[in-house]
Every structure is written in C-alpha cells, then in structure tokens.
Short mmCIF file of C-alpha atoms and ligand atoms in Angstrom, two decimals:
data_model
loop_
_atom_site.label_atom_id
_atom_site.label_comp_id
_atom_site.label_asym_id
_atom_site.label_seq_id
_atom_site.Cartn_x
_atom_site.Cartn_y
_atom_site.Cartn_z
CA UNK A 1108 25.42 -20.66 73.97
CA UNK A 1109 24.64 -23.42 71.31
CA UNK A 1110 23.86 -20.41 69.06
CA UNK A 1111 26.48 -18.74 69.65
CA UNK A 1112 29.63 -20.15 67.57
CA UNK A 1113 31.33 -17.46 65.43
CA UNK A 1114 35.20 -18.08 66.64
CA UNK A 1115 37.22 -15.53 65.36
CA UNK A 1116 41.13 -15.96 66.07
CA UNK A 1117 43.08 -13.31 66.99
CA UNK A 1118 47.61 -14.31 66.79
CA UNK A 1119 50.20 -13.12 64.70
CA UNK A 1120 51.83 -15.33 62.41
CA UNK A 1121 54.95 -15.62 63.04
CA UNK A 1122 54.21 -17.09 67.36
CA UNK A 1123 51.81 -19.55 65.49
CA UNK A 1124 52.40 -22.56 62.48
CA UNK A 1125 50.23 -22.89 60.51
CA UNK A 1126 49.60 -26.76 61.50
CA UNK A 1127 48.39 -25.58 64.68
CA UNK A 1128 45.22 -23.17 63.09
CA UNK A 1129 44.60 -26.00 60.62
CA UNK A 1130 44.13 -28.42 63.54
CA UNK A 1131 42.36 -26.28 65.80
CA UNK A 1132 39.99 -25.45 62.92
CA UNK A 1133 39.12 -28.77 62.71
CA UNK A 1134 38.56 -29.57 66.28
CA UNK A 1135 36.17 -26.59 66.61
CA UNK A 1136 33.91 -27.40 63.37
CA UNK A 1137 33.34 -30.39 64.58
CA UNK A 1138 31.51 -29.42 67.80
CA UNK A 1139 29.89 -27.11 65.66
CA UNK A 1140 31.64 -23.73 65.74
CA UNK A 1141 32.31 -21.77 62.98
CA UNK A 1142 35.48 -19.07 61.60
CA UNK A 1143 34.79 -15.77 61.17
CA UNK A 1144 36.41 -13.04 59.30
CA UNK A 1145 35.52 -10.41 61.09
CA UNK A 1146 35.97 -10.15 65.01
CA UNK A 1147 32.35 -7.63 64.68
CA UNK A 1148 30.55 -11.15 63.24
CA UNK A 1149 32.19 -13.06 66.49
CA UNK A 1150 31.08 -14.76 69.86
CA UNK A 1151 33.90 -16.20 70.85
CA UNK A 1152 37.24 -13.51 70.11
CA UNK A 1153 40.13 -16.82 71.02
CA UNK A 1154 43.53 -15.06 71.22
CA UNK A 1155 47.10 -17.12 70.57
CA UNK A 1156 49.96 -16.62 72.35
CA UNK A 1157 50.79 -15.30 76.12
CA UNK A 1158 49.14 -13.67 77.77
CA UNK A 1159 50.52 -10.25 75.42
CA UNK A 1160 48.26 -11.90 73.02
CA UNK A 1161 44.88 -11.75 74.49
CA UNK A 1162 45.39 -8.43 76.42
CA UNK A 1163 46.07 -7.17 72.30
CA UNK A 1164 43.07 -8.88 71.69
CA UNK A 1165 40.76 -7.41 73.71
CA UNK A 1166 42.66 -4.39 73.18
CA UNK A 1167 42.36 -4.47 69.49
CA UNK A 1168 38.46 -5.46 69.23
CA UNK A 1169 36.81 -2.75 71.95
CA UNK A 1170 36.74 -4.63 75.19
CA UNK A 1171 33.09 -6.39 74.02
CA UNK A 1172 31.29 -6.91 76.75
CA UNK A 1173 28.47 -8.50 74.79
CA UNK A 1174 31.30 -11.60 73.91
CA UNK A 1175 33.78 -14.33 75.27
CA UNK A 1176 37.17 -14.30 74.94
CA UNK A 1177 39.67 -16.78 75.18
CA UNK A 1178 43.31 -17.34 75.42
CA UNK A 1179 44.62 -19.69 73.92
CA UNK A 1180 49.03 -20.55 74.73
CA UNK A 1181 51.18 -21.60 72.56
CA UNK A 1182 54.73 -21.46 75.39
CA UNK A 1183 53.47 -21.79 78.83
CA UNK A 1184 50.37 -21.72 80.76
CA UNK A 1185 49.63 -17.98 81.46
CA UNK A 1186 46.52 -15.65 83.93
CA UNK A 1187 44.91 -15.22 80.89
CA UNK A 1188 45.83 -18.09 78.55
CA UNK A 1189 43.77 -21.96 80.07
CA UNK A 1190 44.57 -23.56 77.27
CA UNK A 1191 47.07 -25.56 75.65
CA UNK A 1192 47.41 -25.21 70.94
CA UNK A 1193 48.93 -28.42 71.49
CA UNK A 1194 46.96 -30.30 73.58
CA UNK A 1195 43.76 -30.43 71.65
CA UNK A 1196 42.34 -33.15 73.79
CA UNK A 1197 42.36 -30.99 77.37
CA UNK A 1198 40.60 -28.40 75.18
CA UNK A 1199 38.16 -31.35 73.64
CA UNK A 1200 37.61 -32.49 76.94
CA UNK A 1201 36.43 -28.91 78.04
CA UNK A 1202 34.37 -28.80 75.60
CA UNK A 1203 32.36 -32.20 75.95
CA UNK A 1204 31.32 -31.68 79.75
CA UNK A 1205 30.79 -28.48 81.93
CA UNK A 1206 34.60 -28.67 83.31
CA UNK A 1207 34.65 -25.19 82.03
CA UNK A 1208 33.46 -21.99 84.02
CA UNK A 1209 32.18 -18.17 82.99
CA UNK A 1210 34.67 -15.66 84.99
CA UNK A 1211 33.97 -12.15 84.76
CA UNK A 1212 37.12 -9.88 84.99
CA UNK A 1213 37.13 -6.12 86.39
CA UNK A 1214 39.08 -3.44 84.28
CA UNK A 1215 39.28 -0.14 84.71
CA UNK A 1216 38.59 2.93 82.93
CA UNK A 1217 40.45 5.65 82.29
CA UNK A 1218 39.62 9.04 81.22
CA UNK A 1219 42.77 11.81 80.27
CA UNK A 1220 42.12 15.68 80.47
CA UNK A 1221 38.21 14.57 80.40
CA UNK A 1222 38.13 13.62 76.56
CA UNK A 1223 40.39 10.51 76.03
CA UNK A 1224 38.32 7.28 77.66
CA UNK A 1225 40.14 3.91 77.46
CA UNK A 1226 39.43 1.03 79.09
CA UNK A 1227 42.51 -1.43 80.38
CA UNK A 1228 42.20 -5.39 81.90
CA UNK A 1229 46.31 -4.88 83.18
CA UNK A 1230 46.70 -2.22 84.52
CA UNK A 1231 47.13 2.08 83.36
CA UNK A 1232 50.79 3.84 84.23
CA UNK A 1233 52.21 6.63 83.56
CA UNK A 1234 55.68 8.02 83.43
CA UNK A 1235 57.94 10.12 83.17
CA UNK A 1236 58.89 10.32 79.33
CA UNK A 1237 62.30 12.12 80.18
CA UNK A 1238 65.17 11.71 82.65
CA UNK A 1239 63.98 14.00 85.34
CA UNK A 1240 61.33 12.66 87.78
CA UNK A 1241 57.56 14.64 87.20
CA UNK A 1242 55.17 15.31 89.76
CA UNK A 1243 51.60 14.17 89.92
CA UNK A 1244 48.47 15.06 92.94
CA UNK A 1245 47.10 12.23 93.61
CA UNK A 1246 43.12 12.54 94.58
CA UNK A 1247 40.97 9.98 95.88
CA UNK A 1248 37.89 10.89 95.74
CA UNK A 1249 38.46 14.25 95.06
CA UNK A 1250 40.40 14.72 98.52
CA UNK A 1251 43.94 14.83 98.13
CA UNK A 1252 45.74 12.79 99.18
CA UNK A 1253 49.65 13.78 98.04
CA UNK A 1254 52.30 15.02 96.38
CA UNK A 1255 54.12 11.83 94.24
CA UNK A 1256 57.51 13.14 92.61
CA UNK A 1257 59.42 10.26 90.70
CA UNK A 1258 59.23 7.74 87.97
CA UNK A 1259 55.44 7.03 88.15
CA UNK A 1260 52.71 5.58 89.19
CA UNK A 1261 50.42 2.30 88.25
CA UNK A 1262 46.79 1.52 88.52
CA UNK A 1263 46.47 -2.05 87.79
CA UNK A 1264 43.22 -4.27 88.29
CA UNK A 1265 43.14 -7.34 90.13
CA UNK A 1266 44.54 -9.43 86.83
CA UNK A 1267 46.62 -7.30 86.79
CA UNK A 1268 48.20 -7.40 89.76
CA UNK A 1269 50.46 -10.17 88.98
CA UNK A 1270 51.91 -8.30 86.46
CA UNK A 1271 53.97 -4.74 86.64
CA UNK A 1272 52.34 -4.00 89.69
CA UNK A 1273 54.11 -6.88 91.12
CA UNK A 1274 57.42 -5.98 89.81
CA UNK A 1275 56.55 -2.92 91.62
CA UNK A 1276 55.92 -4.93 94.82
CA UNK A 1277 52.47 -4.68 94.87
CA UNK A 1278 49.47 -7.06 96.81
CA UNK A 1279 48.32 -9.61 94.59
CA UNK A 1280 44.91 -9.56 94.65
CA UNK A 1281 42.30 -12.28 93.92
CA UNK A 1282 40.17 -10.85 90.80
CA UNK A 1283 37.01 -11.84 92.65
CA UNK A 1284 37.49 -8.18 94.70
CA UNK A 1285 36.37 -5.71 92.47
CA UNK A 1286 38.96 -3.09 93.64
CA UNK A 1287 42.30 -1.54 92.17
CA UNK A 1288 45.89 -1.28 93.03
CA UNK A 1289 47.51 2.20 93.32
CA UNK A 1290 52.28 1.78 93.28
CA UNK A 1291 55.12 4.12 92.81
CA UNK A 1292 57.26 3.71 90.69
CA UNK A 1293 60.81 5.22 92.21
CA UNK A 1294 59.11 7.68 94.51
CA UNK A 1295 61.86 10.08 96.02
CA UNK A 1296 61.15 10.52 99.70
CA UNK A 1297 62.85 12.92 101.79
CA UNK A 1298 62.25 15.90 103.97
CA UNK A 1299 60.44 17.92 100.81
CA UNK A 1300 58.93 15.40 100.00
CA UNK A 1301 56.71 12.36 101.20
CA UNK A 1302 54.50 9.37 99.65
CA UNK A 1303 52.91 7.10 101.28
CA UNK A 1304 55.43 4.49 100.04
CA UNK A 1305 53.46 1.46 100.05
CA UNK A 1306 50.60 0.34 98.41
CA UNK A 1307 46.94 1.67 98.45
CA UNK A 1308 44.39 -0.72 97.52
CA UNK A 1309 40.90 0.71 96.93
CA UNK A 1310 37.64 -0.37 96.73
CA UNK A 1311 36.13 -0.98 93.46
CA UNK A 1312 33.94 2.12 94.58
CA UNK A 1313 36.42 4.99 94.71
CA UNK A 1314 37.29 7.05 92.35
CA UNK A 1315 41.12 8.81 91.30
CA UNK A 1316 42.52 11.77 90.22
CA UNK A 1317 45.60 11.65 89.15
CA UNK A 1318 46.80 15.46 88.22
CA UNK A 1319 50.28 15.88 86.09
CA UNK A 1320 52.05 18.97 88.34
CA UNK A 1321 52.48 21.21 85.16
CA UNK A 1322 56.07 21.91 85.92
CA UNK A 1323 57.73 21.18 82.46
CA UNK A 1324 58.02 17.39 82.73
CA UNK A 1325 54.13 17.22 81.59
CA UNK A 1326 54.45 14.96 78.77
CA UNK A 1327 54.16 11.79 81.18
CA UNK A 1328 54.05 8.49 78.64
CA UNK A 1329 50.24 6.89 79.39
CA UNK A 1330 50.08 3.14 78.91
CA UNK A 1331 47.42 1.01 78.61
CA UNK A 1332 48.10 -2.19 79.02
CA UNK A 1333 50.59 -2.93 76.49
CA UNK A 1334 49.73 -0.02 74.17
CA UNK A 1335 51.59 4.05 74.88
CA UNK A 1336 49.40 5.93 74.46
CA UNK A 1337 51.28 8.85 72.01
CA UNK A 1338 52.95 10.95 73.91
CA UNK A 1339 50.74 14.57 74.61
CA UNK A 1340 50.82 17.10 76.82
CA UNK A 1341 48.38 16.05 80.07
CA UNK A 1342 46.79 17.62 83.35
CA UNK A 1343 44.42 14.98 84.69
CA UNK A 1344 44.03 11.35 84.35
CA UNK A 1345 40.62 9.71 85.95
CA UNK A 1346 40.52 6.66 86.63
CA UNK A 1347 37.76 4.30 88.03
CA UNK A 1348 37.09 0.53 88.06
CA UNK A 1349 34.38 0.14 84.50
CA UNK A 1350 31.02 -1.10 85.44
CA UNK A 1351 32.34 -3.21 82.15
CA UNK A 1352 33.74 -6.76 82.57
CA UNK A 1353 35.51 -8.92 79.90
CA UNK A 1354 33.92 -12.65 80.23
CA UNK A 1355 36.46 -15.26 80.04
CA UNK A 1356 36.25 -19.26 80.15
CA UNK A 1357 38.79 -21.43 82.01
CA UNK A 1358 38.82 -24.71 82.95
CA UNK A 1359 37.35 -25.60 86.72
CA UNK A 1360 40.42 -26.96 88.00
CA UNK A 1361 43.03 -24.21 87.22
CA UNK A 1362 42.14 -21.78 89.84
CA UNK A 1363 43.23 -18.51 90.50
CA UNK A 1364 45.49 -20.17 93.49
CA UNK A 1365 46.81 -23.01 90.51
CA UNK A 1366 47.53 -19.93 88.75
CA UNK A 1367 50.02 -17.56 91.18
CA UNK A 1368 51.81 -21.17 92.26
CA UNK A 1369 52.12 -22.49 89.15
CA UNK A 1370 53.74 -18.76 87.93
CA UNK A 1371 55.90 -17.93 90.97
CA UNK A 1372 56.01 -20.75 93.66
P1 NAP B 1022 55.81 -7.85 77.85
O1 NAP B 1022 56.69 -6.86 78.62
O2 NAP B 1022 56.14 -9.23 76.64
O3 NAP B 1022 56.08 -9.24 78.22
C1 NAP B 1022 55.64 -8.76 80.17
C2 NAP B 1022 55.37 -10.07 80.86
O4 NAP B 1022 54.47 -10.17 82.02
C3 NAP B 1022 55.30 -11.65 79.93
O5 NAP B 1022 56.30 -12.42 80.78
C4 NAP B 1022 53.86 -11.63 79.60
O6 NAP B 1022 53.05 -12.67 80.04
C5 NAP B 1022 53.29 -11.40 81.83
N1 NAP B 1022 51.81 -10.80 82.12
C6 NAP B 1022 50.88 -9.98 81.41
N2 NAP B 1022 49.83 -10.04 81.99
C7 NAP B 1022 50.28 -10.58 82.94
C8 NAP B 1022 49.32 -11.27 83.89
N3 NAP B 1022 48.45 -10.74 83.96
N4 NAP B 1022 50.00 -11.35 85.12
C9 NAP B 1022 50.85 -12.19 84.87
N5 NAP B 1022 51.30 -11.78 83.96
C10 NAP B 1022 51.61 -10.95 83.01
O7 NAP B 1022 54.18 -7.44 77.84
P2 NAP B 1022 53.54 -8.67 76.53
O8 NAP B 1022 52.82 -9.33 77.11
O9 NAP B 1022 52.42 -7.59 76.17
O10 NAP B 1022 52.38 -7.48 78.46
C11 NAP B 1022 51.68 -6.49 78.84
C12 NAP B 1022 51.66 -6.34 80.60
O11 NAP B 1022 53.48 -6.40 80.70
C13 NAP B 1022 51.73 -5.06 80.95
O12 NAP B 1022 50.39 -4.77 80.69
C14 NAP B 1022 52.08 -4.79 82.22
O13 NAP B 1022 51.78 -5.48 82.99
C15 NAP B 1022 53.17 -5.52 82.31
N6 NAP B 1022 55.19 -4.99 82.29
C16 NAP B 1022 55.42 -5.17 83.33
C17 NAP B 1022 56.78 -4.86 83.53
C18 NAP B 1022 57.65 -4.71 84.72
O14 NAP B 1022 57.12 -5.60 85.84
N7 NAP B 1022 58.81 -4.15 84.92
C19 NAP B 1022 57.20 -3.71 82.90
C20 NAP B 1022 56.48 -3.31 81.75
C21 NAP B 1022 55.06 -3.70 81.35
P3 NAP B 1022 53.02 -13.59 78.96
O15 NAP B 1022 54.67 -14.22 78.29
O16 NAP B 1022 52.29 -15.10 78.49
O17 NAP B 1022 52.95 -13.17 77.75
MN1 MN B 1023 54.54 -11.22 75.73
#
C-alpha cells in the first residue's frame, strides 16, 4: 500500500473545524500521505462525520472497488467509522503498527425496470409516497412468494442490518455472512392479505424481485441508503448481492461484536 497514498477527504464544512482538518493533514503528511482535490485521483477516500457521512462518501464517489474507504468520526464511534478525529494518537498507532485490518463489506445491486442500476451499502427501501398502502408481489429466484400490502419493504445488507432493518425488528447479521435480508414496513395481515410477517434472510446467491402492483399507487419512494431516487413510476425492482464489495480498514481490536455491544447493550 506504500505507493497508494493519495487521500481524498469527504466532509461537510459545518461538521468539522479547520483545526481538526489541519491536525489531520499534518499527521497524514508526516506519514507520506498526499491530499488530492479530486476523488478520482485518490486511492484512499476518508469520510469525516458519522455513518451517514461514510454512506454519502461512498455514493458520491460511485462505490469504487479500487479504493480503500476510511470512516473518521467526530462525535461517537459508529459502525462504519472506526477512527476518532479527536484521537490522533490512536490513528497514529494504527499507522505505525499492524493493528489495522482490511474488511470487505458486501453490497447489494438494485435494478429498477431493467435499466436504472445502483448499489447500496446499507439497504434499499421501497415505500408508499402517499398515505394509502401499496402492494408488492414478491418473487424469490423468479418463484412467486407472497403479495405484500402495507407501507413498504426494506432489503438490507449485513452491515445495514443494524440500521433501518433493526428498527423493523430484523435480525442483526454478521457481515462475514454473504446475505441479504427482507423486512416489512407495517404489513396488512388479515383474511384477505397475508405475508410472512417475519424478516427473511436470504443467501447471497438468490435474487429478489419486487413487482409493484399497478393499481394507481405505483409511484413509490425508492431509497438507496440515505438518498431517495426521484419519485417515478416503477414496475419492477430486482435486488441481488453485488459482486463488488466496499473495502475499508478497521482497528483489529474493534470487532463487529464490539460495535454491536457498544451501540445497543
Ligand atoms: P439519519 O436519519 O440522519 O440517521 C440514521 C441513524 O442511523 C444515524 O444515527 C446513523 O448513524 C445510523 N446508521 C447509519 N448506518 C448505520 C448502520 N449501518 N448501523 C447502525 N446505525 C447506522 O440518516 P443517515 O445518518 O444518513 O443514515 C442513513 C440510514 O438511516 C439509512 O441507510 C437507514 O438505514 C437509516 N434509516 C433508519 C430509519 C429507521 O430506523 N426508522 C429510517 C430511515 C433511515 P450516524 O449518526 O453515525 O450517522
Ligand atoms: Mn446521520
């Protein structure tokens, strides 16, 4: 990695002070890192902020698989942010020794109506954009599974399992498990409509197809992590595990189990 030291910093000016940035720059420079002004020239893309900033950095730089993404937090340690911008000593210790480990996080690939394709690191959510419920026919590997009626559905990655998915009572999934999880947002369940009613974890080899029932309420809001696709008429959303992963580094002593424990217990 020694010759791959071009760093692009991704942050919102209101989230960080100039002093914080300068201290970080000085530390980086003393270890031979160079700051670049264009993300295209970077081998390392570092976000400063929370998990939301990390998700945004990846989306804005188009999920590069030839880059290392690093999450620096400025408030509390998150799931994607392993380094505290106010604790440069700890960052320096990481640079000096082999306490860093490269992780590869699975992402999902979403295709809307066979054309528009994008990746997600947390989840893809599909929600009714009006007060009325809407309906989705769910297919797994092209086999009809169920017809959902309610507010919407969420398909999350393992690392996204601790986010929106968890609020929907989905399971927390070990990021080493190549899989995706389908959860419901307020499904109707009565003698007319019936859905599984529990989260469903699928192997990374499966493909999910969500067909939006064309009954008038067929302009859902489709969310890719923390961004919404502009509302448009949609028929079919195809979701599978992507062959592309997000490479990131973490401290060896900050395991997934530590993160879950720190955040929720
Ligand atoms: P936000 O609405 O500002 O914050 C959502 C919260 O989720 C923040 O505390 C964020 O952490 C945290 N978060 C993000 N990714 C996470 C992960 N993988 N595991 C655990 N916590 C995570 O939005 P945002 O910060 O831009 O994050 C976008 C995410 O919010 C979406 O991808 C979705 O998962 C989640 N979300 C949740 C709900 C819900 O639970 N009802 C509804 C909509 C969206 P930071 O404070 O460190 O940024
Ligand atoms: Mn946030």
